Coordinates of C-alpha atoms in Angstrom, one line a residue:
Chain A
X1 CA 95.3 -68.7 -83.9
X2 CA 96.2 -65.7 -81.3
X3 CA 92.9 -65.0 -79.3
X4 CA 91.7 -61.0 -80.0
X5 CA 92.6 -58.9 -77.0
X6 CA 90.1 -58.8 -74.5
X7 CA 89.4 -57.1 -71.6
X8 CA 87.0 -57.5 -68.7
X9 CA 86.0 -53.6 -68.4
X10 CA 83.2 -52.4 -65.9
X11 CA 81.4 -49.8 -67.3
X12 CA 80.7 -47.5 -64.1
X13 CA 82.1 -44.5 -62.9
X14 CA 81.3 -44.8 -59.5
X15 CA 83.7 -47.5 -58.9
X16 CA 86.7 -45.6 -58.9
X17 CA 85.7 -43.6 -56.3
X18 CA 85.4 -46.3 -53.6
X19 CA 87.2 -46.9 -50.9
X20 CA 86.6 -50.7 -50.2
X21 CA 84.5 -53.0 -52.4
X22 CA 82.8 -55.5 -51.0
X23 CA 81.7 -58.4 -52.9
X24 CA 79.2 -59.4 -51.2
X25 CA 77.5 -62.9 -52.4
X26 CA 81.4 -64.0 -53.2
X27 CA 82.3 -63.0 -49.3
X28 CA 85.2 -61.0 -50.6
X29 CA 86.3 -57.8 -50.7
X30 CA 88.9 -55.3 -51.8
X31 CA 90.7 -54.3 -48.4
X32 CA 90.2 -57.9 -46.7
X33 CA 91.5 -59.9 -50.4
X34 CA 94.5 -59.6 -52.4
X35 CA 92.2 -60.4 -55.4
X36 CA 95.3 -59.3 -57.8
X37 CA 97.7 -62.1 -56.1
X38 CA 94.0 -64.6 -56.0
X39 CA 92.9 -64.2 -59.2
X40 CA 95.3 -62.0 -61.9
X41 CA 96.7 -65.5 -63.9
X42 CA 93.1 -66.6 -64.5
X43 CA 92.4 -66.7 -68.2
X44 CA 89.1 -69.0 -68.0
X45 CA 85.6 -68.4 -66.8
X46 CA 83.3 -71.3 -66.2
X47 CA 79.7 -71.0 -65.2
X48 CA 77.2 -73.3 -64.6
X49 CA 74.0 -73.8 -62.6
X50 CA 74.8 -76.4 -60.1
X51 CA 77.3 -76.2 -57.2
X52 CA 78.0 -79.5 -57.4
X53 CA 78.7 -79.8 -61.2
X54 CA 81.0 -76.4 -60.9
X55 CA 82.9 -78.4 -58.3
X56 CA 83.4 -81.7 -60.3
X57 CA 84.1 -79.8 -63.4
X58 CA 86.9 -78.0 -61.3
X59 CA 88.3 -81.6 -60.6
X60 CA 87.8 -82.9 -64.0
X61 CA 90.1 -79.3 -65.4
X62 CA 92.6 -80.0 -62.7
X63 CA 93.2 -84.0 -64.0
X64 CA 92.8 -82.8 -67.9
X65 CA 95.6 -79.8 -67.0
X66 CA 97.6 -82.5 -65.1
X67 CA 98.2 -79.9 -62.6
X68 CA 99.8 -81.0 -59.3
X69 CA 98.0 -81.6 -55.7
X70 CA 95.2 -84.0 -55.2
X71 CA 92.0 -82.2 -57.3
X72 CA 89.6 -83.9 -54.5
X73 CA 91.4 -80.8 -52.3
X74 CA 89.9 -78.4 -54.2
X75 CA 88.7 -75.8 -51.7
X76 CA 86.0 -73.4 -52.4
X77 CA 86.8 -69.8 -52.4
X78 CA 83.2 -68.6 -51.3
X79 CA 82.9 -71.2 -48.4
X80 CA 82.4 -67.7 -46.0
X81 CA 78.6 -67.7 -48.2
X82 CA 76.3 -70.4 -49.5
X83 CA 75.2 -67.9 -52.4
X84 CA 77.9 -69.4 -55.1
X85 CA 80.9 -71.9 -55.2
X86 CA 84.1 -70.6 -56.5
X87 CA 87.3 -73.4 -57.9
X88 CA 90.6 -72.0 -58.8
X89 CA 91.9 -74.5 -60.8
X90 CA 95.5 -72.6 -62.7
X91 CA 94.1 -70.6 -64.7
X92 CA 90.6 -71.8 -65.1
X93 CA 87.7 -70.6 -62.5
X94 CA 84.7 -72.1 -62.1
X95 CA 82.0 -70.8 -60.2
X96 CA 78.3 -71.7 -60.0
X97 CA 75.3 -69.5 -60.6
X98 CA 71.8 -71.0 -59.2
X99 CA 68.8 -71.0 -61.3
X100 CA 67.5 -67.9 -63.5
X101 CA 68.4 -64.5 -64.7
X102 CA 68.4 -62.9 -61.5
X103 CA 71.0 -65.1 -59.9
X104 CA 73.2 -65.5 -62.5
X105 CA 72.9 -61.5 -62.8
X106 CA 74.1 -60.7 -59.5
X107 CA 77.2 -63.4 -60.0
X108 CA 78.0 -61.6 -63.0
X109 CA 78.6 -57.9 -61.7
X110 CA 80.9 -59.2 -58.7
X111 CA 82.2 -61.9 -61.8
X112 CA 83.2 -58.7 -63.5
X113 CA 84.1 -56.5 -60.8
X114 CA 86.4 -59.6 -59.6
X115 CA 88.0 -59.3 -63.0
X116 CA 88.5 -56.1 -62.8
X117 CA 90.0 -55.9 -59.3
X118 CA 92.1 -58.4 -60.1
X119 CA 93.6 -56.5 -63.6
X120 CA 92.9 -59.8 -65.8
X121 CA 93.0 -59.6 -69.3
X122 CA 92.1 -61.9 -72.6
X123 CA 89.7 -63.4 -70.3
X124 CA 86.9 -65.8 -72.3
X125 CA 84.4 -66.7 -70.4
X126 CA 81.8 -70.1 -71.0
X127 CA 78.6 -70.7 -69.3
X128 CA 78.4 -74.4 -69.6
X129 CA 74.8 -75.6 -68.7
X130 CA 71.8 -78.0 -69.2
X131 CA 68.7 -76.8 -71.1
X132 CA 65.5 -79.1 -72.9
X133 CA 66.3 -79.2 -76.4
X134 CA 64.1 -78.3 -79.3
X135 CA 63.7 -81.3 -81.9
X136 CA 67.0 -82.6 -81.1
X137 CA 68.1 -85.3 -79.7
X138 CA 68.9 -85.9 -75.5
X139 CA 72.3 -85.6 -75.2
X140 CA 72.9 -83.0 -77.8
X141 CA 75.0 -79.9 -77.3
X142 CA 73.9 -76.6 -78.4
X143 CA 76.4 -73.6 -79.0
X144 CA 74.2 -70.7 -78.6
X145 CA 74.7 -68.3 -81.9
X146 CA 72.4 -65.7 -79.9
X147 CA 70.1 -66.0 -76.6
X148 CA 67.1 -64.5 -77.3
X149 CA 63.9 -64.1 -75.6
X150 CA 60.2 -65.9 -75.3
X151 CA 59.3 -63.9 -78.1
X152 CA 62.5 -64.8 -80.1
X153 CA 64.2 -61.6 -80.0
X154 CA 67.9 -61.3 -79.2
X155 CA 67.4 -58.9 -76.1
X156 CA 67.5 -58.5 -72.8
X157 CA 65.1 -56.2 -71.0
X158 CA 66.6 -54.4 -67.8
X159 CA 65.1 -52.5 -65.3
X160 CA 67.0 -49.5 -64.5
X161 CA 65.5 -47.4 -62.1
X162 CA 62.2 -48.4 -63.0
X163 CA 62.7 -48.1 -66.7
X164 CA 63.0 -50.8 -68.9
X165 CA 66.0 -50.7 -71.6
X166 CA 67.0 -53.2 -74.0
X167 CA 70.3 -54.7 -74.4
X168 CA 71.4 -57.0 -77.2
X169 CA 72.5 -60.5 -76.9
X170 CA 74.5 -61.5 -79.6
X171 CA 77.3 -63.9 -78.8
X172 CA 80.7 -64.3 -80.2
X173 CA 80.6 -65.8 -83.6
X174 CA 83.8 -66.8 -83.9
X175 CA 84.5 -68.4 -80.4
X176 CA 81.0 -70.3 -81.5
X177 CA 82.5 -71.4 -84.7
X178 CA 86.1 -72.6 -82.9
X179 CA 83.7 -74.8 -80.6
X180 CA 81.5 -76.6 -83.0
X181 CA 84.8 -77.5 -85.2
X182 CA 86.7 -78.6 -82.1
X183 CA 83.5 -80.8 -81.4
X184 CA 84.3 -82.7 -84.6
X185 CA 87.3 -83.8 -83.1
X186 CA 86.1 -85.5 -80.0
X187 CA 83.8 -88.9 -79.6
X188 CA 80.4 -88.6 -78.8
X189 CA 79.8 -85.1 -78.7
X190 CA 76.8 -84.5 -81.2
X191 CA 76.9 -80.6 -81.5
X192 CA 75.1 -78.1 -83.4
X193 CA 75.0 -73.9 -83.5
X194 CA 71.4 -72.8 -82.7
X195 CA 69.5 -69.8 -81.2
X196 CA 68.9 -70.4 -77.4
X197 CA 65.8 -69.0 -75.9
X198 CA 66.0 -67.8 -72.4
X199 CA 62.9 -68.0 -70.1
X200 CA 62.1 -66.8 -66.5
X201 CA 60.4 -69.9 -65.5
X202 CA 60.7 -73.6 -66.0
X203 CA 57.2 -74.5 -66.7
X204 CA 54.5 -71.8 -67.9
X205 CA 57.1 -69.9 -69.5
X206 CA 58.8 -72.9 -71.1
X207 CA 55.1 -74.3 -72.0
X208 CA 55.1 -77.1 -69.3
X209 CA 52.2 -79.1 -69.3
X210 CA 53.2 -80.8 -65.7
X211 CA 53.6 -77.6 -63.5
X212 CA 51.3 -76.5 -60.5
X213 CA 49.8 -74.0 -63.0
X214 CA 48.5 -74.5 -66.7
X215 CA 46.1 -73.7 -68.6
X216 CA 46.5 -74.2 -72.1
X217 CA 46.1 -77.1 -74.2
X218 CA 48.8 -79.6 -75.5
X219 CA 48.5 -78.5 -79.2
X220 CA 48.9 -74.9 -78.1
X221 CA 52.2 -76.0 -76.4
X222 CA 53.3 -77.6 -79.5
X223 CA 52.7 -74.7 -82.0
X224 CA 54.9 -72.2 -79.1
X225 CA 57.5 -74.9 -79.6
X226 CA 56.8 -75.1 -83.3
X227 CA 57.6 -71.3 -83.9
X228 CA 60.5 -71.2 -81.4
X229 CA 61.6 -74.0 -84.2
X230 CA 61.3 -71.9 -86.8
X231 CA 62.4 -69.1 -85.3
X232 CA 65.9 -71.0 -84.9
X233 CA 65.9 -71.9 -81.6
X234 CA 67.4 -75.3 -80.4
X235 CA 67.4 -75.4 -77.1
X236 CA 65.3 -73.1 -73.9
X237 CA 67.0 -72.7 -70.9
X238 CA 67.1 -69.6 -68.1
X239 CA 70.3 -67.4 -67.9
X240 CA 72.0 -67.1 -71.2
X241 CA 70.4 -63.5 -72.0
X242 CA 71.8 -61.7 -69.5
X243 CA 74.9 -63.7 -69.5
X244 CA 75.2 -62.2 -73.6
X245 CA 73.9 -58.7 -72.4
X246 CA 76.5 -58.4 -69.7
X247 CA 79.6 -60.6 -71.1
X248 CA 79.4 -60.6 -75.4
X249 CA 82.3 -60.2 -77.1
X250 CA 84.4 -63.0 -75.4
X251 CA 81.4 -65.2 -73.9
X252 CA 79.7 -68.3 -75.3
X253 CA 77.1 -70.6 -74.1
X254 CA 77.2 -74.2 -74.3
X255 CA 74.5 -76.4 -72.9
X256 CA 73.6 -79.9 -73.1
X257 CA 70.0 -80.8 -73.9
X258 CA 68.2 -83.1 -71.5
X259 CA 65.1 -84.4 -73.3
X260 CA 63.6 -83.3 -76.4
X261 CA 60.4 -81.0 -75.5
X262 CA 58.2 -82.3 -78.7
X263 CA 58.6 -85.7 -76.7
X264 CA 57.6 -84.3 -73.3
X265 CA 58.2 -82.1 -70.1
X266 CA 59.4 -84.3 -67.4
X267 CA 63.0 -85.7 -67.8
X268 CA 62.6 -89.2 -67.1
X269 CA 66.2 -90.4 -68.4
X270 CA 68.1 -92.1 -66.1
X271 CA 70.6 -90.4 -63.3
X272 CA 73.9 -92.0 -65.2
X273 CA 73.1 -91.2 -68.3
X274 CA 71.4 -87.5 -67.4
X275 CA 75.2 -87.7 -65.4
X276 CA 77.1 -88.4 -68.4
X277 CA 75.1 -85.8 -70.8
X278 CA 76.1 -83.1 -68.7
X279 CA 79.8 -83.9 -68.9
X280 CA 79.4 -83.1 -72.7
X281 CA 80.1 -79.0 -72.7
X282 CA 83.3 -79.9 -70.0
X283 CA 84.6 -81.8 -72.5
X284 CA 84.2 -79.6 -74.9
X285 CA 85.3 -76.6 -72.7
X286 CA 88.4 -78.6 -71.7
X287 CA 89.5 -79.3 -75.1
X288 CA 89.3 -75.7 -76.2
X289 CA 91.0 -74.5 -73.0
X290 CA 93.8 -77.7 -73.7
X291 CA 94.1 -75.9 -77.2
X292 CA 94.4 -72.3 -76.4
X293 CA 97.3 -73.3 -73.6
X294 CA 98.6 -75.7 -76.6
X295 CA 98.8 -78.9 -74.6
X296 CA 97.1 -80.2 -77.4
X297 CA 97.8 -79.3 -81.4
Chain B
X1 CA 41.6 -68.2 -33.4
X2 CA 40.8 -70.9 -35.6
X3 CA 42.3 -70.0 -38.9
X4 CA 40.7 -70.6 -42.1
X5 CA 40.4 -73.4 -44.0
X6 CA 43.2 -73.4 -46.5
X7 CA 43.9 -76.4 -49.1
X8 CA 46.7 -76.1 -51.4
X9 CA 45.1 -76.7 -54.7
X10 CA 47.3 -77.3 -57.9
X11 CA 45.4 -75.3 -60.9
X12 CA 46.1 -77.7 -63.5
X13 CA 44.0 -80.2 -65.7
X14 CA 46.5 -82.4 -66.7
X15 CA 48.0 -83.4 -63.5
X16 CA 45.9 -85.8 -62.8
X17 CA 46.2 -87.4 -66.5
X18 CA 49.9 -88.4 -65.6
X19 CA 50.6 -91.7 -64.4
X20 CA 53.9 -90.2 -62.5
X21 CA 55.4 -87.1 -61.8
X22 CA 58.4 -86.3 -61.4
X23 CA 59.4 -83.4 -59.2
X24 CA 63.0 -83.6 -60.8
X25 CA 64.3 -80.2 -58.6
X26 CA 63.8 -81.7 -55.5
X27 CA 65.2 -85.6 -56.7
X28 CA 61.0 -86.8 -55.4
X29 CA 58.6 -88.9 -57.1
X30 CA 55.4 -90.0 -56.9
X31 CA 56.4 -93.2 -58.0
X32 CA 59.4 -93.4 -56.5
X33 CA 58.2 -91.8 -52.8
X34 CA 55.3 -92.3 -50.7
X35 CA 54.5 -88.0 -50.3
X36 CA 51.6 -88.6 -48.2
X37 CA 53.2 -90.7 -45.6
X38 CA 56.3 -88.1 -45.8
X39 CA 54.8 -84.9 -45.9
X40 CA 50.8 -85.0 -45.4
X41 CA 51.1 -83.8 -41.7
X42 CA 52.9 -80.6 -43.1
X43 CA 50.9 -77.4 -41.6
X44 CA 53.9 -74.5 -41.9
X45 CA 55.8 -74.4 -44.9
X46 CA 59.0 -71.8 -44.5
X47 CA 61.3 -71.1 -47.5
X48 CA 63.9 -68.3 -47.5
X49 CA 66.9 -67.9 -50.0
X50 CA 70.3 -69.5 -48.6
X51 CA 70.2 -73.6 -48.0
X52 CA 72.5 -72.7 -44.8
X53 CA 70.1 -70.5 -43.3
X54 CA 67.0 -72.9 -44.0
X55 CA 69.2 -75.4 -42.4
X56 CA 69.3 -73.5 -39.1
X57 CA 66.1 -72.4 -39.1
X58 CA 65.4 -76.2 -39.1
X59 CA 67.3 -76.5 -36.3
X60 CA 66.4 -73.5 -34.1
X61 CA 62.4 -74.6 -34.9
X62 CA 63.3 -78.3 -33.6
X63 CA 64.6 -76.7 -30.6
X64 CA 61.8 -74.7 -30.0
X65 CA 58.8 -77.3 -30.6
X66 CA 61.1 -79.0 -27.8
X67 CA 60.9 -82.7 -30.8
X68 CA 63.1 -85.8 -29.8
X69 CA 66.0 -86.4 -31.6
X70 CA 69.1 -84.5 -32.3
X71 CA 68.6 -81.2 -34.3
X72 CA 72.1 -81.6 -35.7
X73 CA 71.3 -84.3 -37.6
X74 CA 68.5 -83.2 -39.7
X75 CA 68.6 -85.1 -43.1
X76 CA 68.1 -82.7 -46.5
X77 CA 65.3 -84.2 -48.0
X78 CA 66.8 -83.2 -51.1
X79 CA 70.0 -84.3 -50.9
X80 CA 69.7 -86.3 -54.5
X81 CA 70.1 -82.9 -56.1
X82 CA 71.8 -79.5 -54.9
X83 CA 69.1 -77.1 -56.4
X84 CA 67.4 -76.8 -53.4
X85 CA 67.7 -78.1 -49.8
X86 CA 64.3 -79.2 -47.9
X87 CA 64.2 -80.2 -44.3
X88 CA 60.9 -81.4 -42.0
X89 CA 60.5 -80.9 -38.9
X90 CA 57.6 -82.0 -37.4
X91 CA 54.9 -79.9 -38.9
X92 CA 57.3 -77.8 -40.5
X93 CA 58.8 -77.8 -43.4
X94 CA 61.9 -75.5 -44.9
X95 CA 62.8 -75.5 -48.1
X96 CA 65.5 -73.4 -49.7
X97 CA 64.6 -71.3 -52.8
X98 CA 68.0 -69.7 -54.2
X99 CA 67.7 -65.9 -55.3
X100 CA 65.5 -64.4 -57.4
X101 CA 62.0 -64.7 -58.9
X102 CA 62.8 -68.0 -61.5
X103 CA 64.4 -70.0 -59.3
X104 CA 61.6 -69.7 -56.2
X105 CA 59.2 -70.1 -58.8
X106 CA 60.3 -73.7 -59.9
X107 CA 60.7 -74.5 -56.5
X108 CA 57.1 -73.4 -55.5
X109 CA 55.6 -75.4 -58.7
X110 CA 57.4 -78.4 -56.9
X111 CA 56.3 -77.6 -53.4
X112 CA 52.7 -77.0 -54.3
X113 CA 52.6 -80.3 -56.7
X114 CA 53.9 -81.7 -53.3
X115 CA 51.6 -80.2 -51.0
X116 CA 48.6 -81.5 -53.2
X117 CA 50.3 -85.2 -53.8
X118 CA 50.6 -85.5 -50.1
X119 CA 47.1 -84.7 -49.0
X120 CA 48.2 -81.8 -47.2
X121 CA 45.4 -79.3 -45.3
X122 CA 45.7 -76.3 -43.9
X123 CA 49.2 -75.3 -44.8
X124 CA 50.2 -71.6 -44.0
X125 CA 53.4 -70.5 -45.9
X126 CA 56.4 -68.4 -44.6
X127 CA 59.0 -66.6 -46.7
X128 CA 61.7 -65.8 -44.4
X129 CA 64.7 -63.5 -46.1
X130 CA 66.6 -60.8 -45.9
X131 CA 66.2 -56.8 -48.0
X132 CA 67.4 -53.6 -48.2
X133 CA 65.8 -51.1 -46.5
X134 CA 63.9 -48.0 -47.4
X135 CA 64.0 -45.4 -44.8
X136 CA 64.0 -48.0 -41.7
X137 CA 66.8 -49.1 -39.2
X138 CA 68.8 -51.8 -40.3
X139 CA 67.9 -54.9 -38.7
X140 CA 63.8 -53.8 -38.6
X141 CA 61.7 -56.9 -39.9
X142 CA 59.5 -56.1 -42.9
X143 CA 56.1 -58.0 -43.4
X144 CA 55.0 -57.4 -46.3
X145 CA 51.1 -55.8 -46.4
X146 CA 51.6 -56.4 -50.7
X147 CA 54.4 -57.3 -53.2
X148 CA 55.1 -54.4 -55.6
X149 CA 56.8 -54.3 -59.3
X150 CA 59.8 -51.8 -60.1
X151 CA 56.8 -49.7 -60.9
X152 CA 55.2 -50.2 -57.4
X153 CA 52.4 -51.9 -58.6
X154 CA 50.7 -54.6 -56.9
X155 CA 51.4 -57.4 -59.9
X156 CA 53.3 -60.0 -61.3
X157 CA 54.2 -60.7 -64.9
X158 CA 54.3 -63.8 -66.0
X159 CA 54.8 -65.1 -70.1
X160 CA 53.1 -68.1 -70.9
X161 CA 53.7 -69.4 -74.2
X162 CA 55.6 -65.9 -75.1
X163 CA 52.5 -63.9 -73.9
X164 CA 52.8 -61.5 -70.9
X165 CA 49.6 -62.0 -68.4
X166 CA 49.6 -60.2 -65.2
X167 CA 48.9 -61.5 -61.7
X168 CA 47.6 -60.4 -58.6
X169 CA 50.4 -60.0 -56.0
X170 CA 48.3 -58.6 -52.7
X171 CA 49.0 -61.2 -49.5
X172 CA 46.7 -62.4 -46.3
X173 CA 46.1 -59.2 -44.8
X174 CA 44.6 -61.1 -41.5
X175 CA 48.1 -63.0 -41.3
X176 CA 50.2 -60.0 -41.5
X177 CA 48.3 -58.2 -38.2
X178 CA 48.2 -61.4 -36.8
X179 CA 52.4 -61.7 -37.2
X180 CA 52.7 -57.6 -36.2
X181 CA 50.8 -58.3 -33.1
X182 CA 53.2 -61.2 -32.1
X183 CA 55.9 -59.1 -32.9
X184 CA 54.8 -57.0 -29.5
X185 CA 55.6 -59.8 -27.4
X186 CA 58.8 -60.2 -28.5
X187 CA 62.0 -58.8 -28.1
X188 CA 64.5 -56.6 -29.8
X189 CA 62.0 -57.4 -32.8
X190 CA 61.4 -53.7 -34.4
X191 CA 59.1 -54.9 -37.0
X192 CA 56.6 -52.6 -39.5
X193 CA 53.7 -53.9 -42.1
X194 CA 55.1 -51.9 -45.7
X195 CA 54.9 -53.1 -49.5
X196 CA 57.8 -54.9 -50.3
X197 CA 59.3 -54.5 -54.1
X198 CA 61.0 -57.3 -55.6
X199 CA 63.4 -56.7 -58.8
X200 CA 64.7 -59.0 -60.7
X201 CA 68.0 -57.2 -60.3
X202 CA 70.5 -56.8 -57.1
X203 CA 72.2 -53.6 -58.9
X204 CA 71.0 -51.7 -61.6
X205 CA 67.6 -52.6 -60.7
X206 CA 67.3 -51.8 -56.7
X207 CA 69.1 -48.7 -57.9
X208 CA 72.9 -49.0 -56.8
X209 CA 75.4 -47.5 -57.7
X210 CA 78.5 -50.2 -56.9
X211 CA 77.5 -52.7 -59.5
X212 CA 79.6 -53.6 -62.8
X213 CA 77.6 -51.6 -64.9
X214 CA 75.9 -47.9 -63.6
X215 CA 74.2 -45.1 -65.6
X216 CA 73.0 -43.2 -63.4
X217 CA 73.6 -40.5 -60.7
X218 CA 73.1 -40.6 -56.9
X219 CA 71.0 -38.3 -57.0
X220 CA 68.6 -40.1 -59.8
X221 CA 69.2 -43.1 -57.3
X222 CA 68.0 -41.3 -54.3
X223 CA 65.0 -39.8 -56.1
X224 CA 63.6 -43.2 -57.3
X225 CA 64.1 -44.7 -53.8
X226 CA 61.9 -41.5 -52.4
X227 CA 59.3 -42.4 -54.8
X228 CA 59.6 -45.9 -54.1
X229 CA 59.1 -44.8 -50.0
X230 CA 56.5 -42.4 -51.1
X231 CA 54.1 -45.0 -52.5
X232 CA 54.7 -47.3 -49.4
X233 CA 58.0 -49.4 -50.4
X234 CA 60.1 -50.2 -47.3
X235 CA 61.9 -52.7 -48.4
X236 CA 63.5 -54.3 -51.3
X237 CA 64.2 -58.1 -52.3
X238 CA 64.2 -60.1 -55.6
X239 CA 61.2 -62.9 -54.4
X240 CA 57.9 -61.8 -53.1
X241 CA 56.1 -60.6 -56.1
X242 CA 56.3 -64.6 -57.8
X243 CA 55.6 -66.0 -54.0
X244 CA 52.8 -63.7 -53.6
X245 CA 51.4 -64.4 -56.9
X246 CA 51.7 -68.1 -56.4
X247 CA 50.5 -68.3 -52.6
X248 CA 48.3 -65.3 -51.9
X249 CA 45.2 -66.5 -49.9
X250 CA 47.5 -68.3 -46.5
X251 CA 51.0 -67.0 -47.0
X252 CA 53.2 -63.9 -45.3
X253 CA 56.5 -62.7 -46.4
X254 CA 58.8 -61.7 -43.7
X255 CA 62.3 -60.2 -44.4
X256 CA 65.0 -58.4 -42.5
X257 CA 66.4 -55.5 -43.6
X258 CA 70.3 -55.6 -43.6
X259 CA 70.6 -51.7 -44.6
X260 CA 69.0 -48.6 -45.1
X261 CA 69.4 -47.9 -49.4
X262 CA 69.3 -44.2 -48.2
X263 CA 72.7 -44.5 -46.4
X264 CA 74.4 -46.5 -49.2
X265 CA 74.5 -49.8 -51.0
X266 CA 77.1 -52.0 -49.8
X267 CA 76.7 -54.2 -47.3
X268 CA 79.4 -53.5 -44.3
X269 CA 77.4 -54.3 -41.3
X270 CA 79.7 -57.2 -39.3
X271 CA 79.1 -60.8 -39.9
X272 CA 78.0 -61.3 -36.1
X273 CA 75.3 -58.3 -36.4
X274 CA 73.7 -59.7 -39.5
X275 CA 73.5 -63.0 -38.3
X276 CA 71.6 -62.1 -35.5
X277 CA 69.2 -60.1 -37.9
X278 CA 68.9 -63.0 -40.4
X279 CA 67.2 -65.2 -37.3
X280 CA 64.4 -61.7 -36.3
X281 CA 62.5 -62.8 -38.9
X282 CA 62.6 -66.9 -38.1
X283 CA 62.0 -65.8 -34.0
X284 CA 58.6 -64.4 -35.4
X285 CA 57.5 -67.0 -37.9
X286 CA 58.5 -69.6 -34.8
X287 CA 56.7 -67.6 -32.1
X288 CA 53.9 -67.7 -34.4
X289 CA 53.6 -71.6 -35.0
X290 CA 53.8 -72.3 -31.2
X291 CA 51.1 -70.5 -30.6
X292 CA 49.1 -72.1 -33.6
X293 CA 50.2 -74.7 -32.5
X294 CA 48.5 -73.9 -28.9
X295 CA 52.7 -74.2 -27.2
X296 CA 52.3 -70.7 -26.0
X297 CA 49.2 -68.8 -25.1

């Protein structure tokens, strides 16, 4: 099937009206980079957390692609800043976004900007992540249907100017859909479609019983975690609201779960396998990419 | 002057129910790490945003408490994991925290579990980063007399399971003079005591106009920045309120300011001339542990 057209667009008027642009946690700009020559082929947008998993997952692409040059060459693009790493791997990128909605927010406008700059188009974009799942299994991957908030909402509150407005966070359905079936086709890779809820903090907000601060009880954790359940949601994790507010139509969200939080709060599974587990959405990303180029039927 | 006693005390009742805990973002155990003999002589904890510049800070402070060794080859504490980087000097320890109020909030669950694991007495903490500026020379250090919301108010909100509770975000007023008067002896150290907001947006949110999205005017810009300056904001970072709210009672936040937000919004100022600015802030914080220290007089 022929991917919809798509378009990175930035939705502000100001832009156009700038001499230089200056993007400034990437430590590139529009008068010092030729981002059109850089960046116009790309076609892919990977996102993840960790610097160190964006680069791996960079090598992993380059060997699955079977693209020439040694993949332990990769160099990354943002080495003038230690904010993000950025891989060019053909026409995949992979860049890393820290922890939380902030940071991922502030990769996402130069993300976009980037795009923009660089006049690419049918651009689909995956934020590949870990996250503590919600009566599943460790090692399961969630494609998020919607991100939605601690109360369950699918929304994103943003402060403009001291006001708060409220975006929507629905995902692509049918990029979700093309996921979970090309999940069926690959060996262990357990995958389901859930909500994901988004938090702004790993333990009170997430109902941590282990962080510096707490103060409810353990069965008050359980019945938060019981109506997030009900409520749909699979998996908790701390970016994928903003990352639906500001990307949508051609964006989805994969993330492996880590532990199961009715079993607990601390992930005590061991490095290799917590290693392996968060291979799981590359491989899944790689096979759709492998598709959508058709090196693979 | 003798400063006060301060402990670091973890405000949880089930801590002390767990028979390990794992502090997974920093790759430390209690199990697997003896934390007292590590960090119980810890007295000056410094965090600030970027790993590199927590790295040089580590340097610059081993150089100026005149330790033995080499200060190139500090060891990241952390180097089991690339969330943060954590380096100890001495006394000192500096930690990286990323951007943005979720990711220094996991890391300061972590640190304070630490601090409390190891015994640790006395500590005084340090956030060292970098702002915009409202209405004051680039390169003028901030210290921060209280963290503010987008609404200028002297609180943090935090959810715990999906409710919103408010915090109390006003800092060591004794710490900040004490830091302003060591300021005096220094020089090419412009520095000012001012609320500091903290948004959980670089763009839209600190009111600027070059991000991917913008729906608003300059001159709605300029006139929430007036009212921001108005009700004593002089600068503008995305940490302090969480920090504040975490810390309070023995802990100062200390940032650079790179620009002036009523001059623009990009950041143009030459590599060489920020660099210099980005170590103001850690000249201050290390002028004041030598003379805790009783170095200097």
């Amino acid at each position: 099937t022929t991917p919809p057209e798509q378009q990175v667009q930035v939705k502000n008027p100001h832009l156009d009206t700038m001499e230089e642009d200056i993007l400034y946690h990437f430590s590139l700009g529009t008068k010092t980079h030729n981002l059109p020559e850089m960046f116009g082929d790309i076609k892919f947008v990977c996102v993840g957390g960790s610097a160190n998993r964006m680069r791996a997952f960079a090598q992993f692409i380059h060997q699955e692609l079977q693209l020439p040059g040694n993949s332990e060459e990769i160099r990354d693009i943002c080495e003038g800043t230690d904010r993000y790493c950025m891989y060019k791997v053909g026409p995949v990128l992979s860049i890393s976004h820290g922890m939380g909605v902030p940071s991922i927010s502030i990769m996402l406008h130069e993300l976009i900007k980037l795009l923009h700059h660089a006049h690419c188009r049918d651009v689909v974009l995956f934020r590949i992540g870990t996250s503590g799942g919600v009566g599943l299994a460790p090692g399961t991957v969630v494609i998020s249907s919607k991100a939605v908030d601690h109360s369950f909402h699918p929304q994103f509150e943003q402060v403009v100017l001291g006001k708060v407005i409220t975006r929507s966070t629905e995902l692509d359905e049918g990029l979700a859909n093309e996921l979970l079936q090309y999940s069926t086709e690959l060996q262990d890779l357990p995958t389901v479609i859930g909500n994901t809820m988004c938090t702004h903090d790993f333990y009170e907000g997430q109902g941590r019983l282990d962080g510096a601060l707490c103060s409810f009880s353990p069965e008050e954790k359980l019945e938060y975690l019981r109506k997030a359940h009900e409520a749909g949601v699979r998996n908790i994790e701390m970016e994928s609201t903003v990352f639906a507010a500001m990307c949508r139509v051609c964006a989805a969200v994969i993330c492996v779960t880590l532990l199961n939080r009715f079993e607990g709060d601390q992930i005590t599974t061991p490095h290799d396998v917590l290693v392996e587990y968060q291979q799981r959405p590359q491989v899944l990303v790689s096979h759709f990419i492998k598709k959508r180029l058709g090196l693979i039927i």
